[in-house]
Short mmCIF file of C-alpha atoms in Angstrom, two decimals:
data_model
loop_
_atom_site.label_atom_id
_atom_site.label_comp_id
_atom_site.label_asym_id
_atom_site.label_seq_id
_atom_site.Cartn_x
_atom_site.Cartn_y
_atom_site.Cartn_z
CA UNK A 3 95.84 121.97 246.52
CA UNK A 4 98.05 120.69 243.76
CA UNK A 5 99.62 123.16 241.43
CA UNK A 6 99.82 122.38 237.82
CA UNK A 7 103.10 123.15 236.28
CA UNK A 8 102.99 123.98 232.65
CA UNK A 9 106.00 123.22 230.57
CA UNK A 10 107.24 126.08 228.53
CA UNK A 11 106.30 125.71 224.94
CA UNK A 12 109.17 124.66 222.79
CA UNK A 13 109.62 126.66 219.65
CA UNK A 14 110.55 124.82 216.53
CA UNK A 15 113.37 126.61 214.73
CA UNK A 16 112.32 127.96 211.40
CA UNK A 17 114.05 126.39 208.48
CA UNK A 18 115.72 128.80 206.14
CA UNK A 19 115.17 127.90 202.52
CA UNK A 20 118.19 128.90 200.48
CA UNK A 21 117.38 131.14 197.62
CA UNK A 22 119.00 130.08 194.39
CA UNK A 23 119.90 133.04 192.29
CA UNK A 24 120.51 132.82 188.62
CA UNK A 25 124.07 133.90 187.98
CA UNK A 26 124.28 137.16 186.17
CA UNK A 27 125.54 136.69 182.67
CA UNK A 28 127.98 139.09 181.24
CA UNK A 29 129.56 139.32 177.85
CA UNK A 30 132.96 137.69 177.51
CA UNK A 31 135.97 139.87 177.93
CA UNK A 32 136.90 141.23 174.50
CA UNK A 33 140.49 140.34 175.27
CA UNK A 34 139.49 136.70 175.66
CA UNK A 35 138.03 134.72 172.78
CA UNK A 36 137.29 131.69 174.95
CA UNK A 37 140.60 130.01 174.18
CA UNK A 38 143.06 132.21 176.00
CA UNK A 39 144.05 135.85 176.59
CA UNK A 40 144.49 138.53 173.98
CA UNK A 41 148.11 137.61 173.25
CA UNK A 42 147.00 134.12 172.19
CA UNK A 43 144.52 135.47 169.67
CA UNK A 44 146.90 138.04 168.23
CA UNK A 45 149.74 135.51 168.22
CA UNK A 46 147.72 133.11 166.06
CA UNK A 47 147.11 135.80 163.46
CA UNK A 48 150.73 136.95 163.60
CA UNK A 49 151.87 133.39 162.86
CA UNK A 50 149.45 133.22 159.93
CA UNK A 51 150.78 136.52 158.58
CA UNK A 52 154.37 135.33 158.94
CA UNK A 53 153.47 132.14 157.08
CA UNK A 54 152.12 134.13 154.15
CA UNK A 55 155.19 136.37 154.20
CA UNK A 56 157.48 133.34 153.87
CA UNK A 57 155.43 131.51 151.24
CA UNK A 58 155.45 134.36 148.70
CA UNK A 59 159.23 134.50 148.06
CA UNK A 60 159.67 130.76 148.63
CA UNK A 61 157.20 129.75 145.92
CA UNK A 62 158.64 132.39 143.59
CA UNK A 63 162.16 131.06 144.09
CA UNK A 64 161.19 127.42 143.51
CA UNK A 65 158.54 127.64 140.79
CA UNK A 66 159.60 130.74 138.85
CA UNK A 67 163.37 131.07 139.20
CA UNK A 68 164.27 127.44 138.44
CA UNK A 69 164.08 125.66 135.06
CA UNK A 70 162.50 122.59 136.68
CA UNK A 71 159.78 124.64 138.31
CA UNK A 72 158.96 126.40 135.07
CA UNK A 73 158.87 123.18 133.08
CA UNK A 74 156.52 121.48 135.55
CA UNK A 75 154.08 124.38 135.54
CA UNK A 76 154.28 124.92 131.78
CA UNK A 77 153.43 121.27 131.21
CA UNK A 78 150.05 121.96 132.78
CA UNK A 79 149.55 124.87 130.40
CA UNK A 80 150.08 122.40 127.56
CA UNK A 81 146.63 120.99 128.31
CA UNK A 82 144.94 124.33 127.70
CA UNK A 83 143.04 124.37 124.44
CA UNK A 84 143.80 127.22 122.09
CA UNK A 85 140.09 128.00 121.83
CA UNK A 86 139.97 128.55 125.61
CA UNK A 87 143.21 130.48 126.05
CA UNK A 88 142.40 133.86 127.58
CA UNK A 89 138.76 133.25 126.72
CA UNK A 90 137.05 133.44 130.13
CA UNK A 91 134.34 136.05 130.52
CA UNK A 92 132.53 134.76 133.61
CA UNK A 93 133.87 134.82 137.17
CA UNK A 94 137.20 136.36 136.20
CA UNK A 95 135.78 139.44 134.55
CA UNK A 96 133.59 140.14 137.57
CA UNK A 97 136.75 141.18 139.42
CA UNK A 98 137.58 144.73 138.36
CA UNK A 99 138.55 148.05 139.90
CA UNK A 100 134.94 149.35 140.17
CA UNK A 101 133.84 146.09 141.79
CA UNK A 102 136.72 146.28 144.28
CA UNK A 103 135.80 149.84 145.24
CA UNK A 104 132.13 148.91 145.53
CA UNK A 105 133.07 145.99 147.77
CA UNK A 106 135.03 148.29 150.07
CA UNK A 107 132.07 150.68 150.29
CA UNK A 108 129.68 147.83 151.11
CA UNK A 109 132.03 146.50 153.79
CA UNK A 110 132.29 149.94 155.36
CA UNK A 111 128.50 150.35 155.26
CA UNK A 112 127.91 147.01 156.98
CA UNK A 113 130.51 147.83 159.61
CA UNK A 114 128.94 151.25 160.20
CA UNK A 115 125.50 149.68 160.60
CA UNK A 116 126.94 147.30 163.20
CA UNK A 117 128.79 150.18 164.89
CA UNK A 118 132.13 148.63 163.95
CA UNK A 119 133.57 151.31 161.72
CA UNK A 120 137.13 150.53 162.84
CA UNK A 121 136.66 146.89 161.88
CA UNK A 122 135.21 147.95 158.53
CA UNK A 123 138.21 150.15 157.82
CA UNK A 124 140.53 147.28 158.76
CA UNK A 125 138.63 144.97 156.40
CA UNK A 126 139.01 147.54 153.64
CA UNK A 127 142.75 147.60 154.27
CA UNK A 128 142.84 143.81 153.73
CA UNK A 129 141.27 144.18 150.28
CA UNK A 130 143.13 147.24 149.06
CA UNK A 131 146.52 146.26 150.50
CA UNK A 132 146.27 142.75 149.05
CA UNK A 133 145.39 144.13 145.62
CA UNK A 134 148.21 146.67 145.77
CA UNK A 135 150.73 144.08 146.91
CA UNK A 136 149.76 141.72 144.11
CA UNK A 137 150.12 144.49 141.52
CA UNK A 138 153.50 145.53 142.93
CA UNK A 139 154.81 141.96 142.95
CA UNK A 140 153.90 141.55 139.30
CA UNK A 141 156.29 144.39 138.50
CA UNK A 142 159.05 143.24 140.85
CA UNK A 143 158.90 139.45 140.49
CA UNK A 144 160.18 139.24 136.92
CA UNK A 145 159.85 135.82 135.26
CA UNK A 146 163.07 134.79 133.50
CA UNK A 147 162.42 132.71 130.40
CA UNK A 148 164.73 129.84 131.26
CA UNK A 149 162.51 126.94 130.17
CA UNK A 150 161.40 128.00 126.69
CA UNK A 151 158.05 129.34 127.88
CA UNK A 152 156.30 132.07 125.90
CA UNK A 153 153.61 132.87 128.50
CA UNK A 154 154.25 136.27 130.15
CA UNK A 155 154.93 136.86 133.83
CA UNK A 156 151.90 136.52 136.07
CA UNK A 157 153.11 136.04 139.65
CA UNK A 158 150.93 136.27 141.67
CA UNK A 159 147.37 136.09 140.37
CA UNK A 160 145.53 139.33 140.95
CA UNK A 161 142.12 137.71 140.44
CA UNK A 162 142.78 135.02 143.03
CA UNK A 163 144.23 137.60 145.43
CA UNK A 164 141.08 139.73 145.28
CA UNK A 165 138.78 136.71 145.61
CA UNK A 166 140.59 135.54 148.74
CA UNK A 167 141.03 138.98 150.30
CA UNK A 168 137.38 139.84 149.66
CA UNK A 169 136.27 136.67 151.44
CA UNK A 170 138.47 137.37 154.47
CA UNK A 171 137.33 141.00 154.63
CA UNK A 172 133.63 140.16 154.40
CA UNK A 173 134.03 137.62 157.20
CA UNK A 174 135.45 140.34 159.45
CA UNK A 175 132.25 142.41 159.31
CA UNK A 176 129.80 139.50 159.23
CA UNK A 177 128.13 138.45 162.51
CA UNK A 178 129.55 135.17 163.77
CA UNK A 179 126.33 133.20 163.44
CA UNK A 180 126.18 134.00 159.71
CA UNK A 181 129.83 133.33 158.94
CA UNK A 182 129.51 129.61 158.17
CA UNK A 183 127.29 130.15 155.13
CA UNK A 184 129.29 133.23 154.04
CA UNK A 185 132.53 131.28 154.25
CA UNK A 186 131.22 128.34 152.24
CA UNK A 187 129.89 130.58 149.47
CA UNK A 188 133.05 132.70 149.39
CA UNK A 189 135.31 129.65 149.37
CA UNK A 190 133.36 128.11 146.50
CA UNK A 191 133.74 131.31 144.48
CA UNK A 192 137.47 131.56 145.25
CA UNK A 193 138.00 127.94 144.17
CA UNK A 194 136.06 128.62 140.97
CA UNK A 195 138.20 131.67 140.20
CA UNK A 196 141.41 129.72 140.84
CA UNK A 197 140.24 126.93 138.54
CA UNK A 198 139.27 129.32 135.77
CA UNK A 199 142.58 131.16 135.83
CA UNK A 200 144.38 127.86 135.30
CA UNK A 201 142.05 126.13 132.86
CA UNK A 202 141.94 129.19 130.60
CA UNK A 203 145.70 129.64 130.70
CA UNK A 204 145.66 132.92 132.58
CA UNK A 205 147.88 131.74 135.45
CA UNK A 206 150.04 128.91 136.70
CA UNK A 207 149.64 127.05 139.98
CA UNK A 208 152.37 129.08 141.66
CA UNK A 209 150.45 132.25 140.83
CA UNK A 210 147.46 130.95 142.81
CA UNK A 211 149.61 129.86 145.75
CA UNK A 212 151.28 133.26 145.83
CA UNK A 213 147.91 135.00 145.74
CA UNK A 214 146.65 132.98 148.69
CA UNK A 215 149.83 133.82 150.60
CA UNK A 216 149.42 137.54 149.94
CA UNK A 217 145.84 137.49 151.24
CA UNK A 218 146.92 135.44 154.27
CA UNK A 219 149.68 137.92 155.04
CA UNK A 220 147.38 140.92 155.11
CA UNK A 221 144.45 139.37 156.94
CA UNK A 222 146.85 137.95 159.52
CA UNK A 223 148.63 141.28 159.95
CA UNK A 224 145.42 143.29 160.26
CA UNK A 225 143.85 140.83 162.69
CA UNK A 226 147.05 140.73 164.75
CA UNK A 227 147.57 144.48 165.19
CA UNK A 228 144.15 145.89 164.27
CA UNK A 229 140.90 146.28 166.21
CA UNK A 230 139.24 143.34 167.92
CA UNK A 231 136.70 141.94 165.49
CA UNK A 232 134.47 140.15 168.03
CA UNK A 233 133.81 142.01 171.27
CA UNK A 234 131.46 139.48 172.83
CA UNK A 235 128.41 141.66 172.25
CA UNK A 236 125.23 140.60 170.50
CA UNK A 237 126.04 139.57 166.97
CA UNK A 238 129.45 138.28 168.01
CA UNK A 239 128.07 135.23 169.77
CA UNK A 240 128.24 131.88 168.09
CA UNK A 241 125.11 130.25 166.84
CA UNK A 242 124.52 126.53 167.06
CA UNK A 243 127.53 124.27 166.92
CA UNK A 244 126.09 122.19 164.09
CA UNK A 245 126.78 124.64 161.24
CA UNK A 246 130.29 125.34 162.46
CA UNK A 247 131.10 121.64 162.65
CA UNK A 248 129.63 121.12 159.20
CA UNK A 249 131.85 123.86 157.76
CA UNK A 250 134.94 122.36 159.39
CA UNK A 251 134.06 118.92 158.03
CA UNK A 252 133.32 120.26 154.53
CA UNK A 253 136.63 122.11 154.38
CA UNK A 254 138.67 119.13 155.56
CA UNK A 255 136.90 116.59 153.35
CA UNK A 256 137.01 118.86 150.30
CA UNK A 257 140.71 119.49 150.78
CA UNK A 258 141.44 115.78 151.15
CA UNK A 259 139.38 114.73 148.14
CA UNK A 260 140.82 117.47 145.93
CA UNK A 261 144.36 116.58 146.97
CA UNK A 262 143.74 112.90 146.22
CA UNK A 263 142.38 113.69 142.75
CA UNK A 264 145.35 115.95 142.04
CA UNK A 265 147.87 113.32 143.09
CA UNK A 266 146.12 110.68 140.96
CA UNK A 267 146.16 112.99 137.93
CA UNK A 268 149.82 113.79 138.47
CA UNK A 269 150.75 110.10 138.70
CA UNK A 270 148.77 109.40 135.53
CA UNK A 271 150.54 112.20 133.70
CA UNK A 272 154.02 111.14 134.78
CA UNK A 273 153.55 107.40 134.14
CA UNK A 274 152.16 107.90 130.65
CA UNK A 275 154.39 105.93 128.29
CA UNK A 276 154.18 108.46 125.45
CA UNK A 277 155.40 111.33 127.59
CA UNK A 278 153.61 113.75 129.87
CA UNK A 279 149.86 113.70 129.52
CA UNK A 280 149.13 117.42 129.29
CA UNK A 281 145.42 116.97 129.95
CA UNK A 282 146.16 115.07 133.16
CA UNK A 283 148.75 117.70 134.12
CA UNK A 284 146.13 120.39 133.63
CA UNK A 285 143.77 118.53 135.96
CA UNK A 286 146.59 118.20 138.49
CA UNK A 287 147.27 121.92 138.22
CA UNK A 288 143.62 122.77 138.75
CA UNK A 289 143.44 120.52 141.79
CA UNK A 290 146.65 121.99 143.21
CA UNK A 291 145.23 125.49 142.81
CA UNK A 292 142.01 124.46 144.52
CA UNK A 293 143.92 122.85 147.40
CA UNK A 294 145.91 126.03 147.98
CA UNK A 295 142.69 128.04 148.24
CA UNK A 296 141.04 125.51 150.54
CA UNK A 297 144.09 125.34 152.81
CA UNK A 298 144.19 129.13 153.12
CA UNK A 299 140.48 129.33 153.91
CA UNK A 300 140.77 126.51 156.44
CA UNK A 301 143.70 128.23 158.13
CA UNK A 302 141.70 131.44 158.54
CA UNK A 303 138.65 129.50 159.74
CA UNK A 304 140.66 127.73 162.43
CA UNK A 305 142.66 130.80 163.44
CA UNK A 306 139.46 132.75 163.98
CA UNK A 307 138.21 130.01 166.30
CA UNK A 308 134.80 129.97 164.66
CA UNK A 309 134.40 126.27 165.35
CA UNK A 310 134.58 126.92 169.12
CA UNK A 311 131.94 128.58 171.27
CA UNK A 312 133.20 131.36 173.50
CA UNK A 313 131.86 130.66 177.03
CA UNK A 314 129.50 133.06 178.79
CA UNK A 315 130.72 133.76 182.35
CA UNK A 316 129.03 134.95 185.51
CA UNK A 317 130.22 137.71 187.83
CA UNK A 318 132.52 135.33 189.72
CA UNK A 319 134.30 134.28 186.55
CA UNK A 320 132.78 130.79 186.52
CA UNK A 321 131.05 129.30 183.53
CA UNK A 322 127.35 130.07 183.62
CA UNK A 323 124.90 127.16 183.46
CA UNK A 324 123.43 126.47 180.08
#
């Protein structure tokens, strides 16, 4: 009788399907803005503050304390019409002590609503310290009449200082995704104020440059040693890259075009056969004032890194998939 041998059944090994887990997203480290550690961020603002600190006395020494500097700036004032001299009642008169105090209160309220009271207080320091510094410099930086000018001392411009400092302070408490539109509107107003102070004979170009430097000094100092403005939480994250790139392009193109117009006006004024063309010099002065504002705004925009997106990382420190 033949026995049947049965082969043992072979078991097919079970295939293990790897489970893909979505990396856990965490907010960026507040000490890292996506472009380096905390020292890099604070160093950028410290450099900007130092730049403003150097520009203030340098411009005063060149444009105010020398006969050549005074004559060049006073030639632009020659294009101011007597009917317009000290006659502005629009953007300039908006800037006053009650408006400054109201602005500080609004900034603090916005910061409190976003649970950033420390940032709001720091933004208030930018406004109040800039205004106080501008007022103090007007008393210290005496203008010697060494070029036959009869216009009183005005270094630096208090109106331009407040316009610039207010813009920088508002940006500190504004969520990142809304900053592009806020910056464009604030920059347009600051340029308008700078133009009005010159075209109405309130200030010279050096006064505007000094005002921008004062605002740069204080916003750089506060951002360098003060609280971290963006902690990586909701509201600090960048929006789409398109608006940020548009703002960068607008600032660069506007600065270039304004500078070109100012240089052309200056060349026209100097090459005029009958002497300096005061109307062309006034245009050159207005363009120079606008360029100083645009350069200061662009410097703050780039220092803040608003045109770069801070990466979101997973628990292993690697970039999370988009």
